[in-house]
């Protein structure tokens, strides 16, 4: 089964949910996924980039999402960076897939515990995204 994703909005959704998940279980975040979709305008980066401090304050009172000030406020800066990268590279999809030469990495591991925490590609990608 091919698991590659090339839709920028879905890639942005994955980014937002990954940030929300940090320090929590995926089960917790996946149960709140629809709440995130509603709270964050369908994961539309253009809409999120324009969020005001009032909108962010309102999200802090949303019981359907993880109420972490830093995770919520990072969505705005991440949306702006996402848009900027997309403009620079012809789409976030193009940018992110260039790290793996536009080909999914196929791991043949029997158990999730056998997956490495980091890979060379993930390290390079992470450094570039932080820059």
XYZ file of N, CA, C and O in Angstrom, residues 8-109:
408
model
N -1.223 19.785 -0.032
C -0.654 20.739 0.918
C -1.502 20.926 2.177
O -0.953 21.020 3.276
N -2.811 20.954 2.048
C -3.651 21.139 3.232
C -3.533 19.927 4.154
O -3.428 20.068 5.374
N -3.503 18.742 3.591
C -3.346 17.535 4.416
C -1.959 17.488 5.067
O -1.812 17.030 6.200
N -0.946 17.956 4.345
C 0.396 18.025 4.926
C 0.424 19.028 6.078
O 1.046 18.781 7.114
N -0.273 20.152 5.913
C -0.344 21.136 6.990
C -1.099 20.562 8.184
O -0.710 20.771 9.335
N -2.162 19.837 7.918
C -2.905 19.168 8.999
C -1.973 18.235 9.772
O -1.970 18.248 11.007
N -1.189 17.452 9.064
C -0.257 16.531 9.721
C 0.729 17.298 10.596
O 1.038 16.871 11.723
N 1.204 18.424 10.100
C 2.131 19.250 10.866
C 1.481 19.755 12.152
O 2.058 19.649 13.248
N 0.280 20.282 12.042
C -0.424 20.814 13.213
C -0.708 19.698 14.225
O -0.510 19.872 15.430
N -1.146 18.557 13.750
C -1.445 17.450 14.659
C -0.178 16.874 15.285
O -0.191 16.466 16.451
N 0.922 16.854 14.552
C 2.204 16.402 15.109
C 2.616 17.302 16.265
O 3.089 16.830 17.298
N 2.454 18.602 16.089
C 2.811 19.550 17.146
C 1.904 19.347 18.355
O 2.362 19.331 19.498
N 0.622 19.168 18.111
C -0.327 18.941 19.205
C 0.006 17.655 19.957
O -0.156 17.568 21.176
N 0.495 16.667 19.247
C 0.768 15.354 19.836
C 2.011 15.352 20.720
O 2.112 14.534 21.625
N 2.928 16.253 20.518
C 4.184 16.247 21.276
C 3.907 16.099 22.776
O 3.209 16.902 23.378
N 4.439 15.035 23.344
C 4.268 14.769 24.761
C 2.973 14.064 25.120
O 2.731 13.771 26.286
N 2.143 13.788 24.142
C 0.857 13.134 24.373
C 0.757 11.879 23.506
O 1.575 11.665 22.622
N -0.270 11.106 23.722
C -0.469 9.919 22.892
C -1.181 10.302 21.600
O -1.963 11.259 21.568
N -0.914 9.526 20.546
C -1.608 9.764 19.281
C -3.100 9.511 19.435
O -3.914 10.158 18.796
N -3.458 8.588 20.292
C -4.879 8.294 20.511
C -5.603 9.553 20.989
O -6.697 9.868 20.507
N -4.985 10.280 21.903
C -5.578 11.513 22.417
C -5.827 12.503 21.285
O -6.917 13.083 21.176
N -4.832 12.700 20.433
C -4.937 13.676 19.350
C -5.931 13.212 18.287
O -6.741 14.002 17.791
N -5.888 11.947 17.935
C -6.801 11.451 16.900
C -8.263 11.545 17.333
O -9.142 11.786 16.507
N -8.513 11.397 18.624
C -9.883 11.565 19.129
C -10.342 13.013 19.004
O -11.526 13.289 18.917
N -9.387 13.945 18.995
C -9.697 15.365 18.910
C -9.535 15.923 17.493
O -9.722 17.109 17.271
N -9.218 15.072 16.560
C -8.903 15.514 15.198
C -10.014 16.361 14.566
O -9.754 17.412 13.983
N -11.238 15.932 14.673
C -12.339 16.698 14.079
C -12.509 18.040 14.788
O -12.812 19.051 14.150
N -12.297 18.058 16.083
C -12.349 19.322 16.826
C -11.260 20.280 16.324
O -11.505 21.490 16.206
N -10.076 19.746 16.052
C -8.995 20.568 15.496
C -9.392 21.110 14.118
O -9.140 22.271 13.811
N -9.984 20.253 13.305
C -10.391 20.664 11.948
C -11.360 21.847 12.020
O -11.238 22.812 11.267
N -12.297 21.782 12.948
C -13.270 22.867 13.110
C -12.597 24.106 13.698
O -12.752 25.218 13.182
N -11.825 23.917 14.755
C -11.192 25.048 15.449
C -10.195 25.792 14.563
O -10.056 27.009 14.665
N -9.515 25.048 13.691
C -8.465 25.637 12.863
C -8.870 25.728 11.391
O -8.074 25.488 10.496
N -10.110 26.112 11.150
C -10.598 26.431 9.803
C -10.217 25.403 8.744
O -9.711 25.760 7.678
N -10.443 24.134 9.056
C -10.160 23.082 8.085
C -8.674 22.967 7.762
O -8.309 22.482 6.699
N -7.826 23.415 8.686
C -6.363 23.390 8.515
C -5.925 24.235 7.317
O -4.949 23.930 6.650
N -6.648 25.316 7.076
C -6.322 26.231 5.982
C -5.207 27.167 6.443
O -5.452 28.061 7.253
N -3.980 27.003 5.927
C -2.869 27.831 6.413
C -3.062 29.325 6.156
O -2.646 30.154 6.967
N -3.723 29.680 5.049
C -3.954 31.100 4.752
C -4.866 31.740 5.808
O -4.642 32.871 6.221
N -5.877 31.030 6.235
C -6.776 31.541 7.275
C -6.052 31.613 8.618
O -6.145 32.616 9.339
N -5.315 30.575 8.948
C -4.626 30.516 10.239
C -3.543 31.589 10.337
O -3.343 32.181 11.396
N -2.869 31.876 9.249
C -1.817 32.903 9.249
C -2.365 34.271 9.653
O -1.614 35.123 10.132
N -3.664 34.467 9.499
C -4.290 35.757 9.811
C -4.938 35.796 11.200
O -5.581 36.790 11.547
N -4.795 34.737 11.986
C -5.422 34.703 13.305
C -4.936 35.857 14.169
O -3.744 36.156 14.236
N -5.880 36.463 14.854
C -5.584 37.551 15.782
C -5.301 36.979 17.172
O -5.569 35.801 17.439
N -4.826 37.832 18.055
C -4.597 37.386 19.431
C -5.927 37.017 20.095
O -5.980 36.111 20.933
N -7.021 37.689 19.685
C -8.338 37.332 20.220
C -8.746 35.926 19.793
O -9.293 35.159 20.591
N -8.488 35.587 18.542
C -8.807 34.244 18.042
C -8.002 33.198 18.817
O -8.536 32.165 19.224
N -6.714 33.475 19.030
C -5.865 32.537 19.768
C -6.334 32.395 21.209
O -6.343 31.288 21.754
N -6.754 33.482 21.820
C -7.297 33.417 23.185
C -8.556 32.561 23.226
O -8.753 31.779 24.156
N -9.386 32.705 22.208
C -10.596 31.891 22.121
C -10.282 30.409 21.997
O -10.971 29.568 22.578
N -9.232 30.097 21.258
C -8.838 28.692 21.110
C -8.374 28.104 22.447
O -8.533 26.909 22.689
N -7.824 28.943 23.312
C -7.383 28.461 24.624
C -8.554 28.001 25.490
O -8.361 27.234 26.424
N -9.752 28.438 25.164
C -10.914 28.000 25.935
C -11.681 26.873 25.231
O -12.724 26.447 25.717
N -11.156 26.405 24.107
C -11.805 25.337 23.349
C -11.514 23.991 24.013
O -10.371 23.529 24.027
N -12.536 23.367 24.551
C -12.370 22.096 25.261
C -12.077 20.926 24.322
O -11.661 19.861 24.778
N -12.267 21.130 23.024
C -12.099 20.043 22.070
C -10.677 19.859 21.570
O -10.401 18.909 20.840
N -9.778 20.786 21.927
C -8.386 20.683 21.495
C -7.473 20.731 22.719
O -7.921 21.036 23.827
N -6.206 20.442 22.510
C -5.233 20.528 23.590
C -4.993 22.006 23.880
O -4.593 22.757 22.995
N -5.247 22.403 25.109
C -5.138 23.813 25.479
C -3.722 24.111 25.982
O -3.475 24.209 27.174
N -2.819 24.247 25.043
C -1.438 24.589 25.352
C -1.108 25.856 24.580
O -1.137 25.865 23.344
N -0.807 26.908 25.312
C -0.590 28.224 24.707
C 0.464 28.178 23.601
O 0.283 28.755 22.534
N 1.553 27.487 23.849
C 2.635 27.441 22.867
C 2.258 26.635 21.627
O 2.590 27.027 20.507
N 1.559 25.534 21.824
C 1.134 24.723 20.687
C 0.111 25.473 19.843
O 0.148 25.418 18.617
N -0.790 26.179 20.491
C -1.813 26.931 19.758
C -1.195 28.116 19.024
O -1.445 28.329 17.846
N -0.362 28.885 19.709
C 0.219 30.066 19.056
C 1.193 29.694 17.946
O 1.341 30.436 16.974
N 1.815 28.523 18.061
C 2.749 28.106 17.005
C 2.038 27.832 15.681
O 2.666 27.871 14.625
N 0.732 27.588 15.729
C 0.022 27.327 14.474
C 0.083 28.534 13.537
O 0.170 28.368 12.328
N 0.069 29.733 14.103
C 0.110 30.947 13.273
C 1.489 31.085 12.629
O 1.592 31.280 11.410
N 2.551 30.981 13.417
C 3.900 31.110 12.835
C 4.185 29.969 11.870
O 4.820 30.173 10.828
N 3.683 28.794 12.172
C 3.876 27.668 11.256
C 3.088 27.858 9.961
O 3.563 27.500 8.885
N 1.896 28.426 10.056
C 1.105 28.698 8.848
C 1.835 29.701 7.964
O 1.909 29.529 6.736
N 2.387 30.733 8.571
C 3.127 31.738 7.796
C 4.358 31.124 7.130
O 4.627 31.390 5.951
N 5.093 30.302 7.874
C 6.270 29.640 7.302
C 5.866 28.663 6.211
O 6.531 28.564 5.176
N 4.775 27.942 6.416
C 4.257 26.986 5.442
C 3.942 27.696 4.124
O 4.311 27.224 3.043
N 3.266 28.837 4.219
C 2.926 29.619 3.026
C 4.187 30.115 2.339
O 4.320 30.023 1.110
N 5.124 30.637 3.110
C 6.379 31.159 2.551
C 7.161 30.065 1.835
O 7.644 30.257 0.722
N 7.262 28.897 2.447
C 7.967 27.770 1.814
C 7.248 27.375 0.529
O 7.882 27.129 -0.495
N 5.923 27.320 0.583
C 5.139 26.970 -0.602
C 5.369 27.932 -1.752
O 5.502 27.524 -2.908
N 5.446 29.217 -1.434
C 5.688 30.224 -2.471
C 7.108 30.097 -3.035
O 7.318 30.225 -4.235
N 8.050 29.824 -2.165
C 9.449 29.728 -2.583
C 9.737 28.490 -3.429
O 10.529 28.542 -4.366
N 9.086 27.380 -3.103
C 9.402 26.110 -3.757
C 8.306 25.600 -4.695
O 8.416 24.493 -5.213
N 7.259 26.373 -4.891
C 6.177 25.915 -5.761
C 5.240 24.956 -5.065
O 4.628 24.093 -5.694
N 5.126 25.073 -3.770
C 4.254 24.220 -2.963
C 5.039 23.551 -1.852
O 6.218 23.215 -2.020
N 4.398 23.397 -0.700
C 5.043 22.713 0.413
C 5.324 21.265 0.044
O 6.342 20.702 0.414
N 4.400 20.679 -0.706
C 4.560 19.302 -1.174
C 5.895 19.125 -1.901
O 6.658 18.204 -1.608
N 6.192 19.997 -2.820
C 7.446 19.916 -3.576
C 8.637 20.033 -2.635
O 9.593 19.269 -2.718
N 8.572 20.993 -1.740
C 9.654 21.215 -0.779
C 9.912 19.960 0.063
O 11.039 19.481 0.146
N 8.881 19.429 0.674
C 9.058 18.347 1.640
C 9.463 17.038 0.961
O 10.276 16.289 1.470
N 8.913 16.790 -0.227
C 9.242 15.548 -0.921
C 10.633 15.570 -1.549
O 11.202 14.523 -1.832
N 11.205 16.749 -1.733
C 12.572 16.829 -2.256
C 13.584 16.199 -1.295
O 14.645 15.754 -1.720
N 13.274 16.137 -0.020
C 14.193 15.535 0.952
C 14.390 14.043 0.715
O 15.390 13.469 1.152
N 13.434 13.417 0.050
C 13.516 11.974 -0.226
C 13.434 11.701 -1.724
O 12.997 10.634 -2.151
N 13.875 12.678 -2.518
C 13.867 12.548 -3.977
C 12.496 12.147 -4.521
O 12.389 11.348 -5.448
N 11.455 12.694 -3.912
C 10.059 12.483 -4.328
C 9.625 11.017 -4.298
O 8.695 10.624 -4.995
N 10.279 10.215 -3.461
C 9.928 8.797 -3.347
C 9.749 8.422 -1.879
O 10.596 8.746 -1.057
N 8.663 7.733 -1.561
C 8.470 7.288 -0.174
C 9.578 6.329 0.248
O 10.068 5.542 -0.565
N 9.979 6.429 1.487
C 10.939 5.479 2.044
C 10.137 4.282 2.525
O 9.207 4.425 3.326
N 10.478 3.125 2.034
C 9.751 1.920 2.412
C 10.579 1.141 3.417
O 11.628 0.586 3.091
N 10.093 1.130 4.641
C 10.741 0.375 5.707
C 10.094 -1.001 5.781
O 8.883 -1.132 5.659
N 10.896 -1.976 5.974
C 10.381 -3.347 6.079
C 10.627 -3.852 7.496
O 11.405 -4.769 7.713
N 9.971 -3.222 8.418
C 10.111 -3.582 9.821
C 8.865 -4.356 10.239
O 7.754 -4.043 9.823
